[in-house]
Each structure stands twice: as C-alpha cells, then as structure tokens.
mmCIF file of C-alpha atoms and ligand atoms in Angstrom:
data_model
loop_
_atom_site.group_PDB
_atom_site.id
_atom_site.type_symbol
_atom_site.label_atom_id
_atom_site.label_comp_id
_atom_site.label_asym_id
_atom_site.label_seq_id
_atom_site.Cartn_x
_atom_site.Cartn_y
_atom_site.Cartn_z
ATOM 1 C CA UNK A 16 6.110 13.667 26.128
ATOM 2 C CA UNK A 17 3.788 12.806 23.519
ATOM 3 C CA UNK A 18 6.223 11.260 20.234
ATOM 4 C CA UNK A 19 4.776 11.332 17.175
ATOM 5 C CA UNK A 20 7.284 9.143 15.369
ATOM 6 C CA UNK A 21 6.837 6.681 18.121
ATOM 7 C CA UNK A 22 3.320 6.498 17.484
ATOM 8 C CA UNK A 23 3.473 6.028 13.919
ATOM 9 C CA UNK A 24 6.165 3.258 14.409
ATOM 10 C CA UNK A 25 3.637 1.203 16.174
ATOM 11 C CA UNK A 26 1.205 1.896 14.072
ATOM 12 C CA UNK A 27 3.611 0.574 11.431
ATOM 13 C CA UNK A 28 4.273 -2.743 13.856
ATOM 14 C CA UNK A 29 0.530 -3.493 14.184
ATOM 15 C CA UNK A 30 -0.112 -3.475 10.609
ATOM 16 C CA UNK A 31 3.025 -5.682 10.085
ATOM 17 C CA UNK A 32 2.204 -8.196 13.048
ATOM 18 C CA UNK A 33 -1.412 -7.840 12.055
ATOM 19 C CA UNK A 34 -2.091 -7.642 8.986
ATOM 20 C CA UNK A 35 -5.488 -6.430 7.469
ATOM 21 C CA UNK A 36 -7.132 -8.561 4.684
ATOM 22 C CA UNK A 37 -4.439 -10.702 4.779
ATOM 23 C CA UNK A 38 -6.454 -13.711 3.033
ATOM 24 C CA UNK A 39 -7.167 -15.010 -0.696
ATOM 25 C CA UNK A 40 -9.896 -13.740 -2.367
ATOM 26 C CA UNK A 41 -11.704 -16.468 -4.559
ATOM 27 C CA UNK A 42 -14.636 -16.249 -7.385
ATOM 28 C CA UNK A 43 -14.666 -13.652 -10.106
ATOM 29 C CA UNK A 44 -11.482 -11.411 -8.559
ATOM 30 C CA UNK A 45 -8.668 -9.444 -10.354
ATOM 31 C CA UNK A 46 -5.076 -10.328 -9.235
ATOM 32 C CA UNK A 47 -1.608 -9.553 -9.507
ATOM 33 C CA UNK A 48 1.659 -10.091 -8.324
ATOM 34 C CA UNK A 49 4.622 -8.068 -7.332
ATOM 35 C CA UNK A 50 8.096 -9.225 -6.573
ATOM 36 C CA UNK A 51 11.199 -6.850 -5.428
ATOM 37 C CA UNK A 52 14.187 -8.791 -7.095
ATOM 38 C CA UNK A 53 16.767 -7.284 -4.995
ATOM 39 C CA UNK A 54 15.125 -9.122 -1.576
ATOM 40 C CA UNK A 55 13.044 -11.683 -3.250
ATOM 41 C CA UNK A 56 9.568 -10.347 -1.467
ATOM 42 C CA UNK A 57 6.635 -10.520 -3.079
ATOM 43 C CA UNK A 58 3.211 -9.617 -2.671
ATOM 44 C CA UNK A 59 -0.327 -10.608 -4.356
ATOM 45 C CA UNK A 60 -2.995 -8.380 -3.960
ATOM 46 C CA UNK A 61 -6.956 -9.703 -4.919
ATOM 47 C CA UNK A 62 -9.819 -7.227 -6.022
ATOM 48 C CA UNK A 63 -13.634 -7.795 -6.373
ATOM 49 C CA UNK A 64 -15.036 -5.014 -8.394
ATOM 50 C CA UNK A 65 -18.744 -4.560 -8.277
ATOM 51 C CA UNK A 66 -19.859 -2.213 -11.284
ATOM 52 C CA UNK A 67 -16.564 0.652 -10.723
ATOM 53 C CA UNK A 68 -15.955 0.104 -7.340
ATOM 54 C CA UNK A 69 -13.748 -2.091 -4.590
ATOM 55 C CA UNK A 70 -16.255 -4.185 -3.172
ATOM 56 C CA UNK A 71 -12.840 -6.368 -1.517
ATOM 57 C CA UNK A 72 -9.453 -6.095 -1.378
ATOM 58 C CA UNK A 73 -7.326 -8.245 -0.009
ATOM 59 C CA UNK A 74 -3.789 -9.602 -0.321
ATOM 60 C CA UNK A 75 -0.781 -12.152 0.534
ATOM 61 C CA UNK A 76 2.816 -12.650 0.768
ATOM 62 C CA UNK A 77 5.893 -12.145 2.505
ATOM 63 C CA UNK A 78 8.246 -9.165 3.124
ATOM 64 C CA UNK A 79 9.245 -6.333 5.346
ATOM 65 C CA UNK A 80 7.706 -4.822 7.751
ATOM 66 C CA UNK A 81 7.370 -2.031 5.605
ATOM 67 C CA UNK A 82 5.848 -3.589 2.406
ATOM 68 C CA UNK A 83 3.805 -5.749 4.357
ATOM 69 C CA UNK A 84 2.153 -3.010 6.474
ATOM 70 C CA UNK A 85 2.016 -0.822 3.712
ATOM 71 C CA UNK A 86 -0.101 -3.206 1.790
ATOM 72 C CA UNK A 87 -2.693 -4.151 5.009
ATOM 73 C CA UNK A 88 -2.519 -0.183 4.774
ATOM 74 C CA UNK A 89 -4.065 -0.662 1.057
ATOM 75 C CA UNK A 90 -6.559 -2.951 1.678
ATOM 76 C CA UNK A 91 -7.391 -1.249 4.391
ATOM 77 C CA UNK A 92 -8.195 2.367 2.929
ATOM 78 C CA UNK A 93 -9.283 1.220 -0.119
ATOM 79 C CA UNK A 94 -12.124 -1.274 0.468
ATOM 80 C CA UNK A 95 -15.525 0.638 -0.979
ATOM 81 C CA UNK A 96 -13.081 3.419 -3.366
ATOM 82 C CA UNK A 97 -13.850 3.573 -7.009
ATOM 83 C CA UNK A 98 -11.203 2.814 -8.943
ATOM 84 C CA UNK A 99 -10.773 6.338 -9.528
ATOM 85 C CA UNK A 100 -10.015 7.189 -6.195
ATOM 86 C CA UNK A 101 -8.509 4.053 -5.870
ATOM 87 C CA UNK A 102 -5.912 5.349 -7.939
ATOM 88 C CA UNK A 103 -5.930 8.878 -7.312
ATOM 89 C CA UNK A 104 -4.839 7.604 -3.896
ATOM 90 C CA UNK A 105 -1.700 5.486 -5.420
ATOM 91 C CA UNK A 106 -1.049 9.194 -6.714
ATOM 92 C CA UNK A 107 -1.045 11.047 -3.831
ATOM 93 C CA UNK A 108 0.382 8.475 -1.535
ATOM 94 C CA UNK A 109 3.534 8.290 -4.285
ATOM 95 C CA UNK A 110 4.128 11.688 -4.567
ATOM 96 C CA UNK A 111 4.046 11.986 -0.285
ATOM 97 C CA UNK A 112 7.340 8.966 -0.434
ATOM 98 C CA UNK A 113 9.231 10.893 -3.049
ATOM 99 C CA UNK A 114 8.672 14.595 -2.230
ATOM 100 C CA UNK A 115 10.368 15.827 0.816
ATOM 101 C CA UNK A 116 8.022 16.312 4.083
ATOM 102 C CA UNK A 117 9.321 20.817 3.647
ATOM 103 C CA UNK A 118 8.187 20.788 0.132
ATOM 104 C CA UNK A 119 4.849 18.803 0.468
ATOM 105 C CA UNK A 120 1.570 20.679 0.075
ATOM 106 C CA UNK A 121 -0.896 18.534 1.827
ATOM 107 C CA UNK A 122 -0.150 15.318 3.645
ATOM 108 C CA UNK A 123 -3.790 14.604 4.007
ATOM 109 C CA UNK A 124 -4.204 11.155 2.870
ATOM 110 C CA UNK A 125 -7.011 8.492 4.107
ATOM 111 C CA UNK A 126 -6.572 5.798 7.070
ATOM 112 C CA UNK A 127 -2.967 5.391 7.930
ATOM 113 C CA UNK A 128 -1.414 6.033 4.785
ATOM 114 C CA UNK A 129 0.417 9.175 6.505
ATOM 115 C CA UNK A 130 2.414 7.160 8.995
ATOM 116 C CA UNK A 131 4.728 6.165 6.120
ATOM 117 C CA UNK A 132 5.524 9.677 5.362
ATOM 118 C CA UNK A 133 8.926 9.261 7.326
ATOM 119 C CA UNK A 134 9.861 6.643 4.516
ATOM 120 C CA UNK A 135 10.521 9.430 2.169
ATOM 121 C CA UNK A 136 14.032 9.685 3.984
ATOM 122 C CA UNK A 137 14.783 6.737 2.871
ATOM 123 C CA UNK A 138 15.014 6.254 -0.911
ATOM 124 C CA UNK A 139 15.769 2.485 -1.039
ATOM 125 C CA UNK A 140 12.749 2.008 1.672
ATOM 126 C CA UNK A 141 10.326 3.645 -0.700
ATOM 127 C CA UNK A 142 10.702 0.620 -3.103
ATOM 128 C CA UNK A 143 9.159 -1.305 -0.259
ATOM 129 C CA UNK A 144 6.560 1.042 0.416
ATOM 130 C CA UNK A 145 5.296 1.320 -3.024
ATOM 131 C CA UNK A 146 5.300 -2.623 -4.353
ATOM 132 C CA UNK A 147 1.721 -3.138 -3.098
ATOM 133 C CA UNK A 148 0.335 -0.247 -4.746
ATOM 134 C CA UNK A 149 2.635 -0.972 -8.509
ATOM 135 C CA UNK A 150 0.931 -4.606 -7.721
ATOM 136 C CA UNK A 151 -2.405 -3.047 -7.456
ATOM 137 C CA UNK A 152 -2.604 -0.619 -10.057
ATOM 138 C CA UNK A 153 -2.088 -4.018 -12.273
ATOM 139 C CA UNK A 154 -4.750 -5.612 -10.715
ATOM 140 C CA UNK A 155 -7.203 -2.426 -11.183
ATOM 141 C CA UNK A 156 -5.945 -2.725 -15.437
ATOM 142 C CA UNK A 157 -5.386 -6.433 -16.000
ATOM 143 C CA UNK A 158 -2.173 -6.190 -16.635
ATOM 144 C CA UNK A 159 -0.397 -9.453 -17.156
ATOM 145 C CA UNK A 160 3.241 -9.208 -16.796
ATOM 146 C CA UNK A 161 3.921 -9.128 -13.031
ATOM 147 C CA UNK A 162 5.488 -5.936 -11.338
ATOM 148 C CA UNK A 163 9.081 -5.713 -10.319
ATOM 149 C CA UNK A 164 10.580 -2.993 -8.141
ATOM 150 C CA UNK A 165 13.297 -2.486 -10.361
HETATM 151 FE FE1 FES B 16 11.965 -6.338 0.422
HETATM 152 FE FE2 FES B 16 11.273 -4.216 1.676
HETATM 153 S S1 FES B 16 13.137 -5.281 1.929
HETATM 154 S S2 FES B 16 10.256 -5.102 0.017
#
C-alpha cells in the first residue's frame, strides 16, 4: 500500500544525503549564520540579490538530518522568489510546524516544504526545522548578530 509518511521520509533522507546548493557563494552575497546552542549545529546560508529578487541561494554546515534537509529545502524553493515571497514563505512554512495538521487551513506550500509537516509533532524538532529559515531572514535584512535557536 501506497505510505505517505514513508514517502516523505525519503524525501527527507535525499535532501539530507544530498543536499541542494550545498556550496559557498562568493562576490557581492548576503550571509548569515545560525547556531542551535543546545546541539552545537550550525548553518550559513549565502544570498545574491539581483534588484529584489534571489538570483542564488545557497548554504553550509553541519546538523541533523532535519535542519540540514530543511535548509537544501530553502535553497531549493527559494532560488528566483522576491524577497517578499521569500519571506512570506518563512511565514507560512512557520505557522505549518507550530499549528497542528486538524487545525491548519491550507498546507499548500512550494517544492517540498510540506514533507516536514509531520515535524509539528514534535516541538523540540521544530527548532531544527526552522534554524535555516531564522538564518535566512537575517541574511534577507543584514542583520549582524547571528541567530540562535534559543
Ligand atoms: Fe541540532 Fe537538529 S539536533 S538542529
């Protein structure tokens, strides 16, 4: 029989063994870096901007399956996004990690960003999920004090 959440676990494992955009971007980029203190990963995440929008996206670091494929997820979805949807996304894929799967509205989101819909059920796991994007929000503003988890 067909198993979704089998699917979407090896969707999960590709992303994690291989990752998208997993490279340094060089040149005129916008970085930033994001650490979870309570496991010591951390992530960097690059961005070429070309007038308002993601002409590249890319990122490095180490950490769980879960952080790592959710930021090849990023860079994956978000390459050619303006920074509005850029960040509109962030928005919609937070709110689908912290609002249970009976009282979402619409779990349409773009590329693969819906396999990590089961993290929800897991509260600490969401930390993972969400470092990339906290990292790349910083990026899209110039922020300079690097992101924690906590
Ligand atoms: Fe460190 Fe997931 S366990 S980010």
């Amino acid at each position: 029989m067909f198993d979704l959440h089998e699917l979407y676990q090896e969707i999960v494992m590709d992303h994690n063994r291989h990752p998208r955009n997993f490279r340094e971007l060089h040149g005129n980029v916008s970085s930033a870096e994001g650490f979870n203190p309570l496991c010591g990963d951390e992530v960097k995440i690059y961005i070429r901007l070309q007038d308002e929008q993601i002409s590249d996206i890319s990122f490095q670091g180490s950490g769980c399956a879960i952080s790592k494929a959710s930021a090849s997820m990023l860079t994956d979805t978000l390459n050619g996004m303006t920074i509005k949807e850029a960040m509109e996304t962030f928005k919609s894929f937070r709110n689908m990690l912290i609002t249970p799967s009976e009282n979402r509205i619409n779990n349409e989101l773009p590329g693969d960003l819906d396999v990590l819909s089961g993290v929800s059920q897991y509260p600490a796991r969401v930390k993972c999920a969400v470092l990339a994007w906290h990292t790349l929000d910083s990026a899209l503003h110039g922020k300079k004090d690097g992101v924690t988890t906590e």
